[in-house]
Short mmCIF file of C-alpha atoms in Angstrom, two decimals:
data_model
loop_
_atom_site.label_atom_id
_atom_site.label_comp_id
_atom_site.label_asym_id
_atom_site.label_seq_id
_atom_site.Cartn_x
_atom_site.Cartn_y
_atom_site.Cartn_z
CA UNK A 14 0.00 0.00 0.00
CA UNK A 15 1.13 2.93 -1.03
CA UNK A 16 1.20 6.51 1.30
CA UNK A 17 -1.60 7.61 -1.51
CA UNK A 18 -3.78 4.60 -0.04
CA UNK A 19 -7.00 5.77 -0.01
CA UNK A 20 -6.98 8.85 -2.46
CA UNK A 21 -9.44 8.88 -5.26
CA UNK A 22 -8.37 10.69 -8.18
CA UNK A 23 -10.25 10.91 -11.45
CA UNK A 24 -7.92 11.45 -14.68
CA UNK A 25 -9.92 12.91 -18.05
CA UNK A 26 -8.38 11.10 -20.61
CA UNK A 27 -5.46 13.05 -22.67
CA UNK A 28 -1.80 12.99 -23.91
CA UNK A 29 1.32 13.63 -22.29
CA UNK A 30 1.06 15.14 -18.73
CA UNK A 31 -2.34 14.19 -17.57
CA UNK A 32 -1.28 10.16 -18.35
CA UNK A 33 2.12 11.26 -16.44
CA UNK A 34 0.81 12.59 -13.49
CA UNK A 35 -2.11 10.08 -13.18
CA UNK A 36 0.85 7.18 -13.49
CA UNK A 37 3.03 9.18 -10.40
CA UNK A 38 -0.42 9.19 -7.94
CA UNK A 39 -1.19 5.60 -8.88
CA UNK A 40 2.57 4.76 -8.45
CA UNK A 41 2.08 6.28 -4.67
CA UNK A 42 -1.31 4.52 -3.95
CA UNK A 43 -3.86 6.67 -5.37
CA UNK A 44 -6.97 5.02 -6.93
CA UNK A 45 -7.24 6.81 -10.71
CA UNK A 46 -9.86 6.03 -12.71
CA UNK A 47 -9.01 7.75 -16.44
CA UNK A 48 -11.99 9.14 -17.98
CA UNK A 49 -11.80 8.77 -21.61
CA UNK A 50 -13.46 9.57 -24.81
CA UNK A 51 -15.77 6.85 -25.98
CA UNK A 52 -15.02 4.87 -28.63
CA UNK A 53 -11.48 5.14 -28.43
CA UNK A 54 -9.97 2.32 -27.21
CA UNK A 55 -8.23 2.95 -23.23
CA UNK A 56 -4.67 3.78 -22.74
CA UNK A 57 -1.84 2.86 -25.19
CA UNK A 58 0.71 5.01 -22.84
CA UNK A 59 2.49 2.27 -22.02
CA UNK A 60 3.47 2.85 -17.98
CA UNK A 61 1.78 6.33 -18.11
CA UNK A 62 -1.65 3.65 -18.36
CA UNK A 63 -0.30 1.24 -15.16
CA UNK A 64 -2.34 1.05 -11.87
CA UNK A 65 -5.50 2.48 -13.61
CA UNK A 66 -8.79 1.52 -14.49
CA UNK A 67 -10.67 3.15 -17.78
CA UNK A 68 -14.23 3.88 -17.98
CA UNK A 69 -15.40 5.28 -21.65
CA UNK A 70 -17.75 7.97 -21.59
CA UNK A 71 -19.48 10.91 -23.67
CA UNK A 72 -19.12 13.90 -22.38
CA UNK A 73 -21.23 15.69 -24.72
CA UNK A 74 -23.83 13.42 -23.62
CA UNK A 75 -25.74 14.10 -20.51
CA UNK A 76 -25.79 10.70 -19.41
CA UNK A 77 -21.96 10.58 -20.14
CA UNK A 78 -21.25 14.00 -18.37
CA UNK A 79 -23.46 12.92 -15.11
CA UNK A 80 -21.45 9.63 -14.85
CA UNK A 81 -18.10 11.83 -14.62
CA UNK A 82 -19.44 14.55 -12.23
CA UNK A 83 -20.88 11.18 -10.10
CA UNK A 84 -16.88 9.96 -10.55
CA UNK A 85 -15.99 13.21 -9.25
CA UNK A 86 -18.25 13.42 -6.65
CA UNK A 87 -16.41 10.21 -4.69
CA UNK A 88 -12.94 11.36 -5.39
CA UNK A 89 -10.48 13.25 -3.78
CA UNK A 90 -8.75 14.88 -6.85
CA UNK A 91 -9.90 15.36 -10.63
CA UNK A 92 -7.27 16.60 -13.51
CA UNK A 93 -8.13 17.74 -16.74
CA UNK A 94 -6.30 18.63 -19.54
CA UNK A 95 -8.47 20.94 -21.59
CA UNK A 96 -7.56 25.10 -22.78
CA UNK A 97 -9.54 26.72 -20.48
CA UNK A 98 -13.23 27.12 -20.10
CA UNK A 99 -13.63 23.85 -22.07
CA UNK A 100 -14.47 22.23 -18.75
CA UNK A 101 -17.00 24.26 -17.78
CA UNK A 102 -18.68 24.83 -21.26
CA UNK A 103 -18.98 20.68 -20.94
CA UNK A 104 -20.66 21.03 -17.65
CA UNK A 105 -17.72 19.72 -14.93
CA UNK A 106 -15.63 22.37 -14.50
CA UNK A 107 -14.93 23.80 -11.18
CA UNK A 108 -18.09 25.86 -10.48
CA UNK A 109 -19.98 22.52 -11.02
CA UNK A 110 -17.53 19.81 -9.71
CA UNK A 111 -16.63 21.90 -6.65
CA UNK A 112 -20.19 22.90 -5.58
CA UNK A 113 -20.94 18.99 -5.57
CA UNK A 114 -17.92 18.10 -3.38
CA UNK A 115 -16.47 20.95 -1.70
CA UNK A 116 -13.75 18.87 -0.82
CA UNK A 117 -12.49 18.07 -4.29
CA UNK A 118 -8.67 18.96 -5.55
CA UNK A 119 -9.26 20.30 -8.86
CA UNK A 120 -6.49 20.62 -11.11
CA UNK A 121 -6.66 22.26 -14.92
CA UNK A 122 -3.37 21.38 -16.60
CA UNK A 123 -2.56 23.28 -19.46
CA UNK A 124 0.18 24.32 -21.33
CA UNK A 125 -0.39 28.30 -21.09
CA UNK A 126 -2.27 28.40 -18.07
CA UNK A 127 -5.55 29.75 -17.09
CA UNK A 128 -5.26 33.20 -17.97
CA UNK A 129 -3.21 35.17 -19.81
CA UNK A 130 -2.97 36.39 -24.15
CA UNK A 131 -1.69 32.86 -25.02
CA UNK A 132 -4.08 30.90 -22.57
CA UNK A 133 -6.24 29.46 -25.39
CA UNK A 134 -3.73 29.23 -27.95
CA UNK A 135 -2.37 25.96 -29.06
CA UNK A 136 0.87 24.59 -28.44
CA UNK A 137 3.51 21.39 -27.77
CA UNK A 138 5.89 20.78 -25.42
CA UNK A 139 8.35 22.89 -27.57
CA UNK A 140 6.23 25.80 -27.76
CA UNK A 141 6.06 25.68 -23.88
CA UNK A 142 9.35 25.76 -23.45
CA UNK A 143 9.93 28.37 -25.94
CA UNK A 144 7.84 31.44 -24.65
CA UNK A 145 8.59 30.38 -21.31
CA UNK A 146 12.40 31.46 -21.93
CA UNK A 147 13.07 27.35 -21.01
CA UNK A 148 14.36 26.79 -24.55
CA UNK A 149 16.57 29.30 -25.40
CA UNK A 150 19.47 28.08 -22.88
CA UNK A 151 19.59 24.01 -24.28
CA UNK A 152 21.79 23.09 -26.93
CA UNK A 153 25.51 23.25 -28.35
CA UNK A 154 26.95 27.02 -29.43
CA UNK A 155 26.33 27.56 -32.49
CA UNK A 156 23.64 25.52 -32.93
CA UNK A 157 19.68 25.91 -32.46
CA UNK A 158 17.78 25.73 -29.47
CA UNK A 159 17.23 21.91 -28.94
CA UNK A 160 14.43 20.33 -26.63
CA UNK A 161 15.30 17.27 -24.65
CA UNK A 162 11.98 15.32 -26.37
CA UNK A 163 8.73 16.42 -24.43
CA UNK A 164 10.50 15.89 -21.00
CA UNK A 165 11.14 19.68 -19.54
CA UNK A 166 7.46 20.75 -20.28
CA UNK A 167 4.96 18.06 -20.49
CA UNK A 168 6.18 15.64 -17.72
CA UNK A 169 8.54 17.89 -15.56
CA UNK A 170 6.88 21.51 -15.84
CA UNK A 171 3.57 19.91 -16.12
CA UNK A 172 2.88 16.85 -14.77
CA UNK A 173 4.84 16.62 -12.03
CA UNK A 174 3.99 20.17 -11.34
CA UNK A 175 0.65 19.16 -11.18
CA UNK A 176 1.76 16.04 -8.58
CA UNK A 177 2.76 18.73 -6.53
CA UNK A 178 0.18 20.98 -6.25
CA UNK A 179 -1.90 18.25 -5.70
CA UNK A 180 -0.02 16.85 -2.62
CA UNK A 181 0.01 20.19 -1.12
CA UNK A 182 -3.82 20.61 -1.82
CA UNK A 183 -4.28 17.50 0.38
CA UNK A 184 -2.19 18.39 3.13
CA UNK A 185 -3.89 21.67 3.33
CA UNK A 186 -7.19 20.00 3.43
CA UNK A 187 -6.38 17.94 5.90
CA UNK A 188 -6.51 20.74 8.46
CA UNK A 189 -8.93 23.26 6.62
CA UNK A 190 -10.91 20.45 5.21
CA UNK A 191 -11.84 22.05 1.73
CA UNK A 192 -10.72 21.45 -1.45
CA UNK A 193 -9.07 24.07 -3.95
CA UNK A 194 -8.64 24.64 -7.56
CA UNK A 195 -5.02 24.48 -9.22
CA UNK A 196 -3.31 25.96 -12.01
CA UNK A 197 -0.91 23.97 -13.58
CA UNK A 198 0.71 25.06 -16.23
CA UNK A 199 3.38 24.16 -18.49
CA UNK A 200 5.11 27.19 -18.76
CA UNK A 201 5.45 28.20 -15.14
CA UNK A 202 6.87 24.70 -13.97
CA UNK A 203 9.47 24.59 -16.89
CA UNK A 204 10.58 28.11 -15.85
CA UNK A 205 11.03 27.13 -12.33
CA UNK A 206 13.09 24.52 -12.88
CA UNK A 207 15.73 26.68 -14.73
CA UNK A 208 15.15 29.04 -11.84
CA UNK A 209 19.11 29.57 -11.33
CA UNK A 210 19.85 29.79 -14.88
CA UNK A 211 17.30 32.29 -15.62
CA UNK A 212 18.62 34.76 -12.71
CA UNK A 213 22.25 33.96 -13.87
CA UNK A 214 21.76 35.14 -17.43
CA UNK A 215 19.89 37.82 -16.84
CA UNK A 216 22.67 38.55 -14.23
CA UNK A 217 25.59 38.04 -16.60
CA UNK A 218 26.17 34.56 -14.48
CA UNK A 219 25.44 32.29 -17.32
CA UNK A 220 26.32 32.54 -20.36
CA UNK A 221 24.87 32.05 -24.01
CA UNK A 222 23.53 28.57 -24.88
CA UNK A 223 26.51 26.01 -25.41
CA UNK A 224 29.31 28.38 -23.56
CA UNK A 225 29.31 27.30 -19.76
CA UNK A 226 30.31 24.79 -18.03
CA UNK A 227 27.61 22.58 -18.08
CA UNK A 228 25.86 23.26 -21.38
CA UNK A 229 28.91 21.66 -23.44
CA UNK A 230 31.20 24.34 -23.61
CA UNK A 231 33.76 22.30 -20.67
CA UNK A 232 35.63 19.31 -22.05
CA UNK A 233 35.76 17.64 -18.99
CA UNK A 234 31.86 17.76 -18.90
CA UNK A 235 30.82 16.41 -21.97
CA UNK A 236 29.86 13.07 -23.87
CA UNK A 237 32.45 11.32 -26.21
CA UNK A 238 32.46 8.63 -28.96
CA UNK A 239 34.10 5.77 -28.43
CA UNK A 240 35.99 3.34 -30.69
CA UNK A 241 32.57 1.30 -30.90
CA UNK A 242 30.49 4.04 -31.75
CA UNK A 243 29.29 4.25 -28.12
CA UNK A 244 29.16 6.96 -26.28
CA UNK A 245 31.50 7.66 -22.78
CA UNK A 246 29.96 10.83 -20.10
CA UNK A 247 32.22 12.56 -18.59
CA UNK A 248 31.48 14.75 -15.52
CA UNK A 249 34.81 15.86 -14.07
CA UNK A 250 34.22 18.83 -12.53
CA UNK A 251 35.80 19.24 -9.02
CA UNK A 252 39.66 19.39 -8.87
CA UNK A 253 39.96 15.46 -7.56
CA UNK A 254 37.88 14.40 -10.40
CA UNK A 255 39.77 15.55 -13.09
CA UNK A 256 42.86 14.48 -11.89
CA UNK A 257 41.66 11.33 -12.15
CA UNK A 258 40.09 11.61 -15.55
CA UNK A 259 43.51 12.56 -16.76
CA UNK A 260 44.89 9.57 -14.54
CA UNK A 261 42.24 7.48 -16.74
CA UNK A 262 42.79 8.80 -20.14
CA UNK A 263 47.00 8.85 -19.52
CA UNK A 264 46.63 12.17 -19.94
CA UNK A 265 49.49 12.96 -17.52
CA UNK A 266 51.26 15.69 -19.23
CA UNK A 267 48.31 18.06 -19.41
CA UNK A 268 48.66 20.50 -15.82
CA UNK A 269 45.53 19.97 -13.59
CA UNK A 270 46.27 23.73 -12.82
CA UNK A 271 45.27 24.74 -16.42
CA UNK A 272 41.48 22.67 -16.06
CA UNK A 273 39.41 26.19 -16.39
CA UNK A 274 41.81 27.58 -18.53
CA UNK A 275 38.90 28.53 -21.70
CA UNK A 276 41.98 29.17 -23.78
CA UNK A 277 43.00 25.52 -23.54
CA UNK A 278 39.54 23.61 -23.91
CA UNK A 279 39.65 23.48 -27.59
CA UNK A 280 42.73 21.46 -27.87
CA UNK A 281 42.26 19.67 -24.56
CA UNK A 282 38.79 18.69 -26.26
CA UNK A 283 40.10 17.38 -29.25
CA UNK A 284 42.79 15.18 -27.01
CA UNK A 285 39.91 13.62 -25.18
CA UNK A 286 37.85 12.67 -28.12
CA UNK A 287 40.78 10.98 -29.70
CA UNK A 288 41.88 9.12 -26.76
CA UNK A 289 38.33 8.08 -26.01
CA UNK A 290 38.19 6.94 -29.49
CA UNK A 291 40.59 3.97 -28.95
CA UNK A 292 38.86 1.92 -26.85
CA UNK A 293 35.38 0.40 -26.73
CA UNK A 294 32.68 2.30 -24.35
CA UNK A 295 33.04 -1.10 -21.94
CA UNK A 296 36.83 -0.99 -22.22
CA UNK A 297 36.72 2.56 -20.94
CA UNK A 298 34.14 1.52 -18.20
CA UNK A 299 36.74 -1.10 -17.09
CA UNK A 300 39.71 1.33 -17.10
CA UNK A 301 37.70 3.69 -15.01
CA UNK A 302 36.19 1.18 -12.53
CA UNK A 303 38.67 1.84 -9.70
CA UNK A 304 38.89 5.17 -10.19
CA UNK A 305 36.78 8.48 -8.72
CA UNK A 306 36.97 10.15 -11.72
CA UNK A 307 32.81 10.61 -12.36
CA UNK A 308 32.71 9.08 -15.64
CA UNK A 309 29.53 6.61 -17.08
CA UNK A 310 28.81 5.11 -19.82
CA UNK A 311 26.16 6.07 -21.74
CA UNK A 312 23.39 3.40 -21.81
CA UNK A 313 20.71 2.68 -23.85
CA UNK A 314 17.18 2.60 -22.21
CA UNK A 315 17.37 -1.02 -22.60
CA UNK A 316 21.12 -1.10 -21.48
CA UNK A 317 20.08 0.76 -18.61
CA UNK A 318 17.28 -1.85 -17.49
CA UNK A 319 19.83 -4.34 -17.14
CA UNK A 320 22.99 -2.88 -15.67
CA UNK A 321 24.12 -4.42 -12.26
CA UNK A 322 23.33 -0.75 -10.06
CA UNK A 323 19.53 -0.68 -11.38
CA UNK A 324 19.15 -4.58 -11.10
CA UNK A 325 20.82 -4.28 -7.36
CA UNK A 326 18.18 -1.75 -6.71
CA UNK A 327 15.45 -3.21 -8.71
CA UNK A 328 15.46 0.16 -10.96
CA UNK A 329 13.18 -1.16 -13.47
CA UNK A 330 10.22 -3.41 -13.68
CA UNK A 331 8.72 -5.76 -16.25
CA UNK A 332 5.18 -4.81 -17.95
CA UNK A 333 2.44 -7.51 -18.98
CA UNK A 334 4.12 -7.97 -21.98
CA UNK A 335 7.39 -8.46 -20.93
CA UNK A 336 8.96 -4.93 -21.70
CA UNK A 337 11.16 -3.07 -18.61
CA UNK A 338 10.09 0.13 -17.78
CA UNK A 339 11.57 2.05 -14.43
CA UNK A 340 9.54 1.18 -11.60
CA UNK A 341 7.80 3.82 -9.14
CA UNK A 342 9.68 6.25 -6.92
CA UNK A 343 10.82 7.48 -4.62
CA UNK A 344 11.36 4.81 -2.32
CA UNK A 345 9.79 5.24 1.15
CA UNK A 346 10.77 2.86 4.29
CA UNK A 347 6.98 1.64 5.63
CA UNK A 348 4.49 2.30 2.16
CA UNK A 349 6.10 1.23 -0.46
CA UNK A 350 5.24 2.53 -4.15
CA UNK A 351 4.12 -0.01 -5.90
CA UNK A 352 2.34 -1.10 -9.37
CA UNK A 353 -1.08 -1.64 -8.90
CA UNK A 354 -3.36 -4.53 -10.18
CA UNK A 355 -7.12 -3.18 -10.29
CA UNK A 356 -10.23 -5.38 -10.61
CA UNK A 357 -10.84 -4.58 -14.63
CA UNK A 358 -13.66 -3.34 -16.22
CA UNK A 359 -15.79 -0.31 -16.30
CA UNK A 360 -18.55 -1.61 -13.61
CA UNK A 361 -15.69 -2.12 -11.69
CA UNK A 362 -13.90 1.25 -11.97
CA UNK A 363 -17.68 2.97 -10.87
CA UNK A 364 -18.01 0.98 -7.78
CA UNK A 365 -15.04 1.89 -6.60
CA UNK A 366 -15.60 5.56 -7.06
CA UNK A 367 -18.90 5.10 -4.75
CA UNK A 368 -21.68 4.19 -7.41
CA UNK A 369 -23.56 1.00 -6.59
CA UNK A 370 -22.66 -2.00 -8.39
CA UNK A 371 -26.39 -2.41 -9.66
CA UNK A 372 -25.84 0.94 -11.22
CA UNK A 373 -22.72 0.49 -12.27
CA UNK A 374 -23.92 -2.39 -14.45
CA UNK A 375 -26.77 -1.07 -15.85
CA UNK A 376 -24.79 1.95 -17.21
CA UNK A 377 -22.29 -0.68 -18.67
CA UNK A 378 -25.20 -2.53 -20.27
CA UNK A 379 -27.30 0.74 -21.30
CA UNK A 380 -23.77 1.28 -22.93
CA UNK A 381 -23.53 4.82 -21.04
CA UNK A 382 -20.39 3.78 -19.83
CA UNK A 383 -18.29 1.69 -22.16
#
């Protein structure tokens, strides 16, 4: 049981962050029921779809719309996904949800936000990112802005934003028993997670994209090919560390004294790359292994499932269909996170959200619920 044992949470059915923060609450406990359009088949998120249960329903259909405001109504937390004021023009947004149980967490994720010029414009992850001044700073000198796939704004500005407001919003209740509507968007939790590198280049702290230390501009911070065509991270920052990495590489002659010397990183750059290039990835992982020197290989995702720290630490789990996929965390000492198994089925999924099982059939078999 996880320390979300007991929470309710009903997920409308959409892409990206909704599916990503529904997965994290059911990962800590929650119950989440996902709410999706009928006639499209449930899920096909891969883990974002584990722990859940999927109930089909019209929304544009009064029937359809009362059996989600009845989910709703026996849960602790709803998210949607819509632009706003699509909610409420359906008939569950706040105003309507809220008034039913005042004790409901409602959270709107959106990519804009509730209000604002842009809050009913369109966008992707990318677009998030951009306007939100998240973009600008990723990428090699020289080069374009380049997002890190739909990571920084879908799942880590929004839906774990979203995880977060939500957790507060239940701790608060707890005391002031009411409920409270959040605003989760996209482009506020991708800017605070740059938070530091916003204030430094506005500051004149941090420099343009590509040119500090940790953007690819530092030779001892960067990732190399190796003579396999595999790739070797290095992250020698502090002093100790890239004595050893020059202790690794037989490097000696270079001065440890000269290691933020900008003058020297282009050559010293080019005499990593072709030393790296002699050796396999797993021949460099071996040369490495006794020393502090904070260099990894670079894994694949399915490299990665199987390598002896995430297999000593049981990392990564297997799916129904045999596939590995990282397993819930954090890790917590008396409620485990855990995977899930919920009874299947619609009927099931209503029952457990408070509506009798009588009902819940006959909604199945009127084909209200699907």
């Amino acid at each position: 049981m996880g320390p979300l044992a007991g929470v309710k949470v009903v997920e409308v059915g959409g892409l990206g962050p909704g599916p990503f923060a529904g997965m994290l609450l059911a990962d800590l406990g929650a119950e989440v029921v996902v709410a999706h359009r009928q006639g499209q088949p449930p899920g096909g998120f891969g883990p974002l779809d584990r722990g859940k249960r999927f109930v089909g329903v019209d929304l544009k259909d009064p029937d359809g719309l009362e059996v989600l405001l009845r989910l709703a109504d026996g849960a602790d937390v709803l998210v949607e996904p819509f632009r706003p004021g699509v909610a409420a023009r359906l008939g569950f947004g706040p105003a309507v949800a809220c008034a039913r149980n005042p004790g409901l967490v409602y959270v709107h994720l959106t990519g804009y936000g509730q209000d604002g010029p842009l809050a009913s414009a369109a966008g992707h992850d990318i677009d998030y990112l951009a306007v939100s001044g998240t973009l600008d700073p990723l990428g090699r000198a020289g080069g374009p802005p380049t997002p890190p796939i739909n990571v920084l704004g879908d799942f880590a500005g929004g839906g774990s934003f979203a995880v977060i407001g939500v957790l507060a919003a239940l701790h608060e209740r707890a005391s002031s028993g009411r409920g409270q509507v959040i605003d989760a968007a996209m482009v506020d939790g991708a800017a605070v997670l740059l938070a530091p590198f916003f204030t430094g280049r506005i500051g004149g702290g941090w420099g343009p994209r590509g040119t500090n230390m940790l953007d690819g501009a530092a030779p001892f911070y960067d990732s190399y090919r190796c003579g396999d065509d595999a790739w070797l991270a290095v992250g020698a920052l502090e002093p100790q560390f890239y004595v050893a990495l020059l202790q690794g590489l037989g490097l000696d002659d270079e001065d440890p004294a000269d290691q933020h010397d900008q003058s020297r990183w282009p050559a010293l750059r080019e005499r990593i790359a072709a030393v790296v290039a002699t050796r396999t990835r797993d021949e460099w992982v071996e040369a490495f292994a006794d020393l502090d020197a904070c260099v990894a290989p670079v894994l694949t995702p399915a490299e990665a499932a199987t390598h002896p720290h995430a297999v000593a630490r049981a990392a990564f789990r297997t799916d129904a269909g045999g596939t590995p996929e990282p397993a819930p965390a954090p890790r917590f000492s008396r409620t485990p996170a855990e995977v899930g198994s919920p009874t299947p089925g619609p009927a099931a999924a209503l029952a457990a959200f408070g509506i009798p099982t009588d009902e819940a059939a006959a909604l199945v078999d009127a084909g209200t619920v699907t």
